[in-house]
Coordinates of C-alpha atoms in Angstrom, one line a residue:
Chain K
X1 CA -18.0 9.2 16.6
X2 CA -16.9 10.7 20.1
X3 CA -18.7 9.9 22.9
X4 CA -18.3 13.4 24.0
X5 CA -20.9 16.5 23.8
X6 CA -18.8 19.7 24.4
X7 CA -21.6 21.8 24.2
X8 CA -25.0 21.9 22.1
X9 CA -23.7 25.2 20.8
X10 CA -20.3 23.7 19.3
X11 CA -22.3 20.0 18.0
X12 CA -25.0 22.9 16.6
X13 CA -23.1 24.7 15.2
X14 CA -22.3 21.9 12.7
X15 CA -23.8 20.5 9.6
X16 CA -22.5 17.4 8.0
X17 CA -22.2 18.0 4.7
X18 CA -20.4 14.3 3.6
X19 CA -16.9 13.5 2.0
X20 CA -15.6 14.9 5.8
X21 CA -17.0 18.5 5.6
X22 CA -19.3 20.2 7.7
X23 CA -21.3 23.5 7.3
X24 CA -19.9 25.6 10.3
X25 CA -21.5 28.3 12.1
X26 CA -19.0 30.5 14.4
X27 CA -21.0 31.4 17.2
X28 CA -20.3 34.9 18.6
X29 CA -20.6 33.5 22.0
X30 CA -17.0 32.7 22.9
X31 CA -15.3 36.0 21.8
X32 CA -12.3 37.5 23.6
X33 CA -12.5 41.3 22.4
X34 CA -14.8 40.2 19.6
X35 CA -12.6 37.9 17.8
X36 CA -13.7 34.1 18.4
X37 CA -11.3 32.6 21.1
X38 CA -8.7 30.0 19.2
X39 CA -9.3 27.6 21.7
X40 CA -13.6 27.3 20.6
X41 CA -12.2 27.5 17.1
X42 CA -9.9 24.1 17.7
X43 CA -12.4 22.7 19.6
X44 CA -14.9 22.8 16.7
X45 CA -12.8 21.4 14.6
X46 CA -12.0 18.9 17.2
X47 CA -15.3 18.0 17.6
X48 CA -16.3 17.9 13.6
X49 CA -12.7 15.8 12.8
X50 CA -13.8 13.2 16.2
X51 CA -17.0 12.2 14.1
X52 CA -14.5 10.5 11.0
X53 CA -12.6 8.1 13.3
X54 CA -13.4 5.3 15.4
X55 CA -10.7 6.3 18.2
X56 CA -12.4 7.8 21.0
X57 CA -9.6 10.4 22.5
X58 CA -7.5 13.1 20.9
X59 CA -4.3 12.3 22.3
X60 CA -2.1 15.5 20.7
X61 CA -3.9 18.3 18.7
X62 CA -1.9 21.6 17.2
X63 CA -3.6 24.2 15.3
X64 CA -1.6 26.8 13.4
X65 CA -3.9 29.9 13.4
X66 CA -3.0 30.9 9.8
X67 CA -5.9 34.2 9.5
X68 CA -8.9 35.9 11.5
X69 CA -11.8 33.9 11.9
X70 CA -15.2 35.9 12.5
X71 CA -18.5 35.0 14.2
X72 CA -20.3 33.2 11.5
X73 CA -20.8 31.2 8.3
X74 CA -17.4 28.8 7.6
X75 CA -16.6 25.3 6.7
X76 CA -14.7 22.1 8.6
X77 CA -12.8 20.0 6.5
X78 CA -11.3 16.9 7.9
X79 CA -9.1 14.7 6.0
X80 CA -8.1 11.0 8.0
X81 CA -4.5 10.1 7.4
X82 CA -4.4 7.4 8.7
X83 CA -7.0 5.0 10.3
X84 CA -4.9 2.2 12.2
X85 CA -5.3 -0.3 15.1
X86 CA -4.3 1.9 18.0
X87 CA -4.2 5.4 16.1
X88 CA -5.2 7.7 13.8
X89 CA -4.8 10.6 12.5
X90 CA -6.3 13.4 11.2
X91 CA -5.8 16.7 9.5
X92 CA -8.6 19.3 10.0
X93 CA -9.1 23.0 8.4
X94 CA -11.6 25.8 9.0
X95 CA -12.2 27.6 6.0
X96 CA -14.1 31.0 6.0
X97 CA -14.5 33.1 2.5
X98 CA -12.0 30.1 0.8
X99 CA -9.3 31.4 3.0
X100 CA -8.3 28.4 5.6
X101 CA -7.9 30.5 9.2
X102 CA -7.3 27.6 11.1
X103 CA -5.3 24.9 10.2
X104 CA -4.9 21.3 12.9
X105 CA -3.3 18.1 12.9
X106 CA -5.0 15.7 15.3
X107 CA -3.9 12.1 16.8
X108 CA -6.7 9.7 18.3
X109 CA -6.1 6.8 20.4
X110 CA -8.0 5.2 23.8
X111 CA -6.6 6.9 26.8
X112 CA -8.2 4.1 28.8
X113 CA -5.9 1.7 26.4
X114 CA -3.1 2.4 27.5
X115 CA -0.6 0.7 29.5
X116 CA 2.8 1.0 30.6
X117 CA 4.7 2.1 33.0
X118 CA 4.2 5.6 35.4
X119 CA 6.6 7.6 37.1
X120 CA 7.0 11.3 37.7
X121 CA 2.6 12.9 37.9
X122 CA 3.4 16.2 37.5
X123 CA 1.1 17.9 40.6
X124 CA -1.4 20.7 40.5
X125 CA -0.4 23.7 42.3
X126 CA -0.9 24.9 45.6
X127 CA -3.8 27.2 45.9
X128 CA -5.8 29.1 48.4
X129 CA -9.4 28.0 49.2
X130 CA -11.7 28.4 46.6
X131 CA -13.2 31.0 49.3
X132 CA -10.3 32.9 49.1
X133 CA -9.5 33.5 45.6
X134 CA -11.4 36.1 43.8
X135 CA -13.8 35.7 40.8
X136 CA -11.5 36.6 37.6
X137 CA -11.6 39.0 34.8
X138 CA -14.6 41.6 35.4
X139 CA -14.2 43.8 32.2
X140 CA -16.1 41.5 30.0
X141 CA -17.3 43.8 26.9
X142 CA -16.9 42.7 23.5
X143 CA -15.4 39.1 25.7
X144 CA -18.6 37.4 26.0
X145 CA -16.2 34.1 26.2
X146 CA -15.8 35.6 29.6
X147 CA -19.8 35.0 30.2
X148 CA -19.1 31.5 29.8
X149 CA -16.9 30.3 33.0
X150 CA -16.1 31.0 36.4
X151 CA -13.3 31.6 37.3
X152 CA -11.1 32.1 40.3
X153 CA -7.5 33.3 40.9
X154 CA -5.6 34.0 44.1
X155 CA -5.6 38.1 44.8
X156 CA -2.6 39.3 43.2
X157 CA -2.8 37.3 40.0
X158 CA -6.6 38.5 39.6
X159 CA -5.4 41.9 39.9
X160 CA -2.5 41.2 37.9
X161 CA -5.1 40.2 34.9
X162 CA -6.6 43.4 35.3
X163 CA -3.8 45.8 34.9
X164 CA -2.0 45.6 38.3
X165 CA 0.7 43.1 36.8
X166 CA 2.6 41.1 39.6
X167 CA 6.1 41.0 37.4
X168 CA 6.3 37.0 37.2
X169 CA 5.0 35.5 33.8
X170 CA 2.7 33.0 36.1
X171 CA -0.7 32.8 36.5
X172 CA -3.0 30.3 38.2
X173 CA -6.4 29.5 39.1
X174 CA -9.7 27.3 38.9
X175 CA -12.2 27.5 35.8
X176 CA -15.4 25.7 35.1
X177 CA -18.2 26.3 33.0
X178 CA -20.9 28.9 34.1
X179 CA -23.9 26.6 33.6
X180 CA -22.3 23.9 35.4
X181 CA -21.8 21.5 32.4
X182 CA -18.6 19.1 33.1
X183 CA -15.6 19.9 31.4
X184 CA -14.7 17.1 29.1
X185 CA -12.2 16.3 26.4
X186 CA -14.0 17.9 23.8
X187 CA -13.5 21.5 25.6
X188 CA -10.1 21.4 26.9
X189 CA -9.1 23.6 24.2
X190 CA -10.9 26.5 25.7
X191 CA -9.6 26.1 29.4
X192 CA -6.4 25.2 27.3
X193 CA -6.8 29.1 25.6
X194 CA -9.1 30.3 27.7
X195 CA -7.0 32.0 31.3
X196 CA -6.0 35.1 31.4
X197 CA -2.4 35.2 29.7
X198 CA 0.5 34.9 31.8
X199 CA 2.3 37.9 29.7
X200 CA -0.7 40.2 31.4
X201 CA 1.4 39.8 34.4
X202 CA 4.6 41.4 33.0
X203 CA 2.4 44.5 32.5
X204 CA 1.9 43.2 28.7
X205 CA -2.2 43.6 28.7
X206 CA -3.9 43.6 25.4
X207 CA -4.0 41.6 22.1
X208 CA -1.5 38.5 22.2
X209 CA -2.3 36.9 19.3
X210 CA -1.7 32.8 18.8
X211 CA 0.4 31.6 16.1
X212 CA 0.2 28.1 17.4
X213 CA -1.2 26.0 20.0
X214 CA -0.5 22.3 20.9
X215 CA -2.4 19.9 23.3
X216 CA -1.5 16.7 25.1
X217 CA -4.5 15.2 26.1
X218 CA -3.4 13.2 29.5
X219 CA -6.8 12.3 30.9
X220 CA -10.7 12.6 30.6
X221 CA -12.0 14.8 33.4
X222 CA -13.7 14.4 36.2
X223 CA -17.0 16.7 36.5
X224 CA -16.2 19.8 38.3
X225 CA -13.5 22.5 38.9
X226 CA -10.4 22.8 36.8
X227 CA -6.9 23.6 37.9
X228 CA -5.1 25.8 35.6
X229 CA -1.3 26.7 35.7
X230 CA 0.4 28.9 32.9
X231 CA 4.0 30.3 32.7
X232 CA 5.7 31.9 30.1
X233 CA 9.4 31.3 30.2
X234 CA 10.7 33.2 27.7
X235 CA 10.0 36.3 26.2
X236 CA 12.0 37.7 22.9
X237 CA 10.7 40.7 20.9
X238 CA 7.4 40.0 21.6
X239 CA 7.5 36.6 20.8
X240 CA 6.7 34.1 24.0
X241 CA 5.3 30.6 24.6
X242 CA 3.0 29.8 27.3
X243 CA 2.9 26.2 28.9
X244 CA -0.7 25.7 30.1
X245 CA -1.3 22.5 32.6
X246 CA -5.0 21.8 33.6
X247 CA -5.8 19.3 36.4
X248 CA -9.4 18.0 37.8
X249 CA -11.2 17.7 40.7
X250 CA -9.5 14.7 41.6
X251 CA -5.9 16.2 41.1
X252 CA -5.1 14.0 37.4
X253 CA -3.4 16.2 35.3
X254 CA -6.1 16.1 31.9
X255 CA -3.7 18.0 29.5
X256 CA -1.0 20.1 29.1
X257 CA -0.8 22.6 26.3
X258 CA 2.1 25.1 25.1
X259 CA 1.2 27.9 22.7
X260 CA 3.5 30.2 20.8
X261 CA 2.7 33.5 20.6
X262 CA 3.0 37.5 20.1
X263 CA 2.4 40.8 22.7
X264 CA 1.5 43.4 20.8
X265 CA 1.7 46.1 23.5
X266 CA 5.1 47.2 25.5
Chain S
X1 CA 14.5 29.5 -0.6
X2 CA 15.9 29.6 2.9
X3 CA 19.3 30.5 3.4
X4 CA 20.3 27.8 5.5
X5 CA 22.0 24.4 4.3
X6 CA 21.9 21.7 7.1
X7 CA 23.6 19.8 5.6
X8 CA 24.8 18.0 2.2
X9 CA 22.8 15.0 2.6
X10 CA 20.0 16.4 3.3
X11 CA 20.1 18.9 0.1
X12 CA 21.1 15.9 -2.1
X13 CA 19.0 13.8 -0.7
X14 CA 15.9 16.3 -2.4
X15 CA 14.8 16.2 -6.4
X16 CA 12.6 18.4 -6.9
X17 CA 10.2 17.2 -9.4
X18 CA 7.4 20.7 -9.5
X19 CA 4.3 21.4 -7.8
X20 CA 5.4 21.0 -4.2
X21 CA 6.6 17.1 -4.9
X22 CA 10.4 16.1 -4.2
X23 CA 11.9 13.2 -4.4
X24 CA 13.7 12.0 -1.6
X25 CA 15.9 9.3 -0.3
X26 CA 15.7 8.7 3.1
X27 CA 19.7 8.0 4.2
X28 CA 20.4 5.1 6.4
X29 CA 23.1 7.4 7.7
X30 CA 20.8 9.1 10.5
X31 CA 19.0 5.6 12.4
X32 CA 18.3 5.2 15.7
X33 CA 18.6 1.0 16.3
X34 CA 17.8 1.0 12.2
X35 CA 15.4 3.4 12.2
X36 CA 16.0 6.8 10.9
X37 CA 15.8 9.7 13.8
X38 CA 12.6 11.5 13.8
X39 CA 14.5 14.8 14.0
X40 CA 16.3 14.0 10.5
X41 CA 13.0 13.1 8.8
X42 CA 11.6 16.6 10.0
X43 CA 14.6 18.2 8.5
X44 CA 14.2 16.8 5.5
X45 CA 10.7 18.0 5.4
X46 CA 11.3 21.5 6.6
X47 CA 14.5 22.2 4.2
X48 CA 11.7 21.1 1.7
X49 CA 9.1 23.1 2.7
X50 CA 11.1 26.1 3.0
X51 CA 11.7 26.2 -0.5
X52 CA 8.0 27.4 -1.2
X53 CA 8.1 30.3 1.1
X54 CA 9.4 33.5 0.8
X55 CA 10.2 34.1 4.6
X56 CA 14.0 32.9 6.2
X57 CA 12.7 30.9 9.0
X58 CA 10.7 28.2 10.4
X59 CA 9.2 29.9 13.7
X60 CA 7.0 26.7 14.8
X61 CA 6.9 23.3 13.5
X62 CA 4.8 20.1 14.6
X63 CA 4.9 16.7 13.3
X64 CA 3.2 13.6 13.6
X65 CA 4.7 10.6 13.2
X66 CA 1.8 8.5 11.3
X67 CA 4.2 5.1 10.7
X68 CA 7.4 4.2 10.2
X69 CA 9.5 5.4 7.6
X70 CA 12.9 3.5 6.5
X71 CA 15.7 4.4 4.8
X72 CA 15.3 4.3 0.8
X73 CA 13.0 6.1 -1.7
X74 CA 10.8 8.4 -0.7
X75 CA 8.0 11.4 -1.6
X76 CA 7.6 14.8 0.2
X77 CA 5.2 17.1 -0.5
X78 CA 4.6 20.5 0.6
X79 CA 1.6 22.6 0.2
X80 CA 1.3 26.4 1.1
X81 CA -1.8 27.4 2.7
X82 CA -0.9 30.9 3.6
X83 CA 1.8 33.5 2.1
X84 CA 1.3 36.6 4.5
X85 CA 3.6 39.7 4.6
X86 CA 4.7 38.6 8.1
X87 CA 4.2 34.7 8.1
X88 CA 3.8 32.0 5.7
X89 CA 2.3 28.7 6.8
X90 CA 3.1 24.8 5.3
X91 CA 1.7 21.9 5.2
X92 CA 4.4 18.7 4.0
X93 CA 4.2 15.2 4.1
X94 CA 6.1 12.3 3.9
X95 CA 5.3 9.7 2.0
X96 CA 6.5 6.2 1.3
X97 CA 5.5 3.2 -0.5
X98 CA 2.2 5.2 -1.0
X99 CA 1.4 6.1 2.5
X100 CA 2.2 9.2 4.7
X101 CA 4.6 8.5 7.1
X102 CA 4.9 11.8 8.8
X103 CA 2.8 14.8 8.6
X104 CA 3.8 18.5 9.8
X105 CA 2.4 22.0 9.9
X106 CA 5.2 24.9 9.9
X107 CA 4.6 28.6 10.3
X108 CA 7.5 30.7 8.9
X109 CA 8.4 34.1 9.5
X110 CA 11.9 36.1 10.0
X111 CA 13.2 36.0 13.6
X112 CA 15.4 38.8 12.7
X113 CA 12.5 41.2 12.4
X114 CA 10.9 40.2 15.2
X115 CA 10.2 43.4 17.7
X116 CA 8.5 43.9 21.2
X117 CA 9.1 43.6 24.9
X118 CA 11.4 40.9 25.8
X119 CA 11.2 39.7 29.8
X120 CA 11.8 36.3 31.8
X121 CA 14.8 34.3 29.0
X122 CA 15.2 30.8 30.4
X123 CA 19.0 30.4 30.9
X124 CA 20.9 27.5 30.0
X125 CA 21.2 25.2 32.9
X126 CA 24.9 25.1 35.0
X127 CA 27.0 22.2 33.5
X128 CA 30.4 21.0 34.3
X129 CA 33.3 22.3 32.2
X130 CA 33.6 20.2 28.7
X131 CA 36.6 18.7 30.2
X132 CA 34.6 17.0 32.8
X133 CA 31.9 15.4 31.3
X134 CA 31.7 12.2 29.6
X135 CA 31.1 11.5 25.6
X136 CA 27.6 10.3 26.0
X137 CA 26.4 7.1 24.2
X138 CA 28.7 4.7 23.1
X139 CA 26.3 1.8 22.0
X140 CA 26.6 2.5 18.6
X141 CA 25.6 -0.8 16.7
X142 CA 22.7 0.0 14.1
X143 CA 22.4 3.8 16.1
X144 CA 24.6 5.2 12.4
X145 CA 22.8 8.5 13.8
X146 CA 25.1 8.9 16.8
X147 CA 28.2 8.5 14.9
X148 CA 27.4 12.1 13.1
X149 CA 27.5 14.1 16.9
X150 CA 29.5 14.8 19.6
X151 CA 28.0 14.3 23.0
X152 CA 29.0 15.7 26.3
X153 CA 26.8 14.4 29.3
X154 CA 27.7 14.9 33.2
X155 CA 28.9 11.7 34.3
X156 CA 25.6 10.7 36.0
X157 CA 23.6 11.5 33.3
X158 CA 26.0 9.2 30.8
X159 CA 26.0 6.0 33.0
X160 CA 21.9 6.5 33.2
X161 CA 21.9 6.7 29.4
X162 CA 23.8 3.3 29.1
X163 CA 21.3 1.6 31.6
X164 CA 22.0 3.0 35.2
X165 CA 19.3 5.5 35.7
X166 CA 19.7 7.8 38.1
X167 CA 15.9 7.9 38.8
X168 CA 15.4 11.4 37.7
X169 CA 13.4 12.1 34.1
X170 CA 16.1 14.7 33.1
X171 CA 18.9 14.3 31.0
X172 CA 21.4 17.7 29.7
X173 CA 24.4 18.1 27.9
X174 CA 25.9 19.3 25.0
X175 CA 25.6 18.5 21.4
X176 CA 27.3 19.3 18.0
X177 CA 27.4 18.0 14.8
X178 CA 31.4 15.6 14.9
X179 CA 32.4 16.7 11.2
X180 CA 32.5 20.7 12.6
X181 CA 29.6 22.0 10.5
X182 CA 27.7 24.7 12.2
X183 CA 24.4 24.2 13.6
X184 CA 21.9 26.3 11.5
X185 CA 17.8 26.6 12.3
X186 CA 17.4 23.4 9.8
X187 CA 19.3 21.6 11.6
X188 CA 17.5 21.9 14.9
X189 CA 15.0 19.1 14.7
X190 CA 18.1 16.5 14.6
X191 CA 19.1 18.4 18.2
X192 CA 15.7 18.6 19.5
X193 CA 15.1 14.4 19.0
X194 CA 18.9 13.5 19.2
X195 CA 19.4 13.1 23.0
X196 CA 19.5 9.8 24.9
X197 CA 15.6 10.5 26.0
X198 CA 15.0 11.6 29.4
X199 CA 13.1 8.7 30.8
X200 CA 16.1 6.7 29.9
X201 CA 17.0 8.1 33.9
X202 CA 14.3 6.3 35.3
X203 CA 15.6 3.0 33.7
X204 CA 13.0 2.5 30.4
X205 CA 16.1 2.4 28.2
X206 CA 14.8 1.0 25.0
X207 CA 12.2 1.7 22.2
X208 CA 10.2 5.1 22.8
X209 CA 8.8 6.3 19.6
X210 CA 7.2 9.6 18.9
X211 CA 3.8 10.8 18.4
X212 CA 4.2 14.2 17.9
X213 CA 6.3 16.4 18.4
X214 CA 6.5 20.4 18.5
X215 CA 9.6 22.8 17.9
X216 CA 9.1 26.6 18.4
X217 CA 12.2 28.4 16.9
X218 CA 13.6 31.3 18.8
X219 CA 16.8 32.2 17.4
X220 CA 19.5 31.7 14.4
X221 CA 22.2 29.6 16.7
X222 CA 26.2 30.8 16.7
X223 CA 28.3 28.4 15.9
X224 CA 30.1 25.9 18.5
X225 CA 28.3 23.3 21.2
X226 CA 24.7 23.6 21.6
X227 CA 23.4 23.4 25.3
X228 CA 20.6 20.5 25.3
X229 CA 18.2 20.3 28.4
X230 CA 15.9 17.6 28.5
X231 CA 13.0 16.7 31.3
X232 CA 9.8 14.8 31.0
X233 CA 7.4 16.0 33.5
X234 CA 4.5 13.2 33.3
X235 CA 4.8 10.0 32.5
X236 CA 1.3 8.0 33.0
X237 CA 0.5 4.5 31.6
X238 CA 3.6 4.9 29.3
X239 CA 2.4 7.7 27.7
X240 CA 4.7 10.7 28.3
X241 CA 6.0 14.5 27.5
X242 CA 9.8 15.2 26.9
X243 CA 10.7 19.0 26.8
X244 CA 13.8 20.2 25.2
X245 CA 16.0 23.3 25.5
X246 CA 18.2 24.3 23.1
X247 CA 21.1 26.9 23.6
X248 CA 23.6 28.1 21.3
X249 CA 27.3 28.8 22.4
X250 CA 26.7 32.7 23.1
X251 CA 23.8 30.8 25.7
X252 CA 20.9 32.5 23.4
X253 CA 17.5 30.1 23.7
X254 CA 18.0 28.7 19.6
X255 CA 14.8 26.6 20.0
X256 CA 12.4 24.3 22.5
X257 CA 10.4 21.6 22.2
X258 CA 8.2 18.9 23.6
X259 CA 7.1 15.8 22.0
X260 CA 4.2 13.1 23.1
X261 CA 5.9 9.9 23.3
X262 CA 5.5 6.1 24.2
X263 CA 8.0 4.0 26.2
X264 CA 7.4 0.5 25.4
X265 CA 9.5 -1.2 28.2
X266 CA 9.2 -1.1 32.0

């Protein structure tokens, strides 16, 4: 058992059923274009998979998103591989209409355990005051995920996310929660997922669906503002990764994630 | 059945015995000081897998790395949760003495019918000519896995991987299998894990095992060298991130990847 609370919606929105499964309810709250973003899926399957070991961090996570999920009924299924001294490991699926849609392999450890030897702490980036940035994606819709955070980006990249690309695969920013809830490790997968994609800068601005998505968990947070970078560096027919690093208030980088994905649109 | 043979040992080294299930012996002829390279045991798994699926290539493939594995007798078992028309996705483990060793997702597809917008290609970085680098490790001892490659390392770069760093986390080269056999996409894990690591530079030269590690596939590779560039961006409490680019010799992006690993000496 965690000693994180992501949200009562995501710890809600699961009903231990025993032998590692859980009765899962999708909520319709954290949709990008009404589809459920990926990151909200991994992090209830995070959350449900945290409750079957005694480590309390996720140190690397990857979900292959293998189908559509939709708002509503589904199923968790966590399987431990292995439960040892200083890891584990653990295989999670979500399941909706016996069709698995998400499928994750998760490693545990103690981040506060560790020991060894530091060297190059990769920085945030350099941003304007918080003052100066502008407030983010406006055209929520069918995105109530949107609802859910602030956000803030420097000018261009703001308009960039909104159809006024700036022609570099970057985009950076701050993002909290709306309600003012810390961020914790438990829902880095949706700052992880959650920024406007760096591809909406080429001009690219539409459905870029994930194939994959890996987390490094590096850090628990501090309470308060997030630092998010992404960059795509390559883009081949469509096909692209995006690195995502996210820092707190106190400048600690708290994970770095990397995605593959697809544009859909030219 | 893919179309791609990494190799002879590997193939042999599979029985298939229905359901998923092979056979497989685990050859002492790919170790890193004794223990076999995390790259080759991912090979095996994939050239496994890929048997199960109809599509030609792996496009995205994480393990983790639950214990160790040794050279001998071994299980590995594949399971398909998803044949689509335009990706398949596996599940395989390895299993030995009756516990998994290594577990992996992959998500196949066929790069060659890949279409979209293509933008910002990370380029191979600027090397010296062949002719001027240096053959990389030459501690060979109970390393049987180096004797199978040639290496080519600027001459920094190949006194920091035999213990005088040159306090940078970045290592780059070139690779290629010393009997002439063409790299194919199975081989690519081998490449991906087969470089002296990059925090080797900052003078941890010695034991750094994986956790996880992640390989997005980009393209078939031409024959010839392959272009390896290596950097690890954060390393915190001994905990760190390698990345690895691969080119191929027509300097098309074959693969990348980033792995979650330990280094266990100051």
């Amino acid at each position: 058992m965690t000693e994180y609370l992501f949200d009562a919606d995501t710890q809600e929105a699961l009903t231990p059923v025993g032998h590692g499964e859980w009765n899962a309810r999708v909520s319709p709250m954290w949709n990008i274009d009404g589809v459920p973003n990926g990151g909200y899926l991994m992090a209830l399957c995070l959350v449900a998979a945290g409750q079957e070991v005694s480590h309390p961090d996720p140190l690397s996570m990857t979900s292959h998103f293998v189908g559509p999920t939709k708002p509503g009924e589904a199923t968790v299924a966590s399987r431990v591989i292995k439960r040892g001294r200083s890891l584990s490991v653990t295989a999670v699926e979500l399941v909706q209409n016996s069709r698995v849609t998400v499928t994750s392999l998760i490693t545990w450890g103690d981040l506060s355990a560790l020991s060894g030897p530091s060297g190059p702490l990769r920085p945030p980036p350099i941003l304007p005051e918080n003052s100066e940035m502008q407030g983010g994606p406006q055209e929520r819709g069918a995105s109530t995920f949107i609802e859910r955070f602030d956000f803030l980006m420097p000018s261009d990249m703001a308009m960039g996310a909104a159809g006024r690309p700036t022609g570099r695969a970057e985009a950076r920013g701050r993002m909290r929660f709306e309600d003012g809830r810390p961020p914790d490790l438990m829902s880095v997968p949706v700052f992880a997922d959650g920024f406007p994609p760096a591809v909406f800068q080429l001009g690219h601005y539409g459905w870029a669906p994930t194939l994959e998505l890996t987390i490094h968990f590096r850090a628990r947070p501090h309470p308060g503002w997030l630092t998010i970078d992404l960059a795509s560096s390559h883009l081949l027919e469509g096909a692209f990764e995006e690195d995502c690093y996210i820092w707190d208030s106190q400048d600690n980088l708290v994970a770095m994630s990397r995605q593959m994905g697809r544009t859909l649109v030219g």
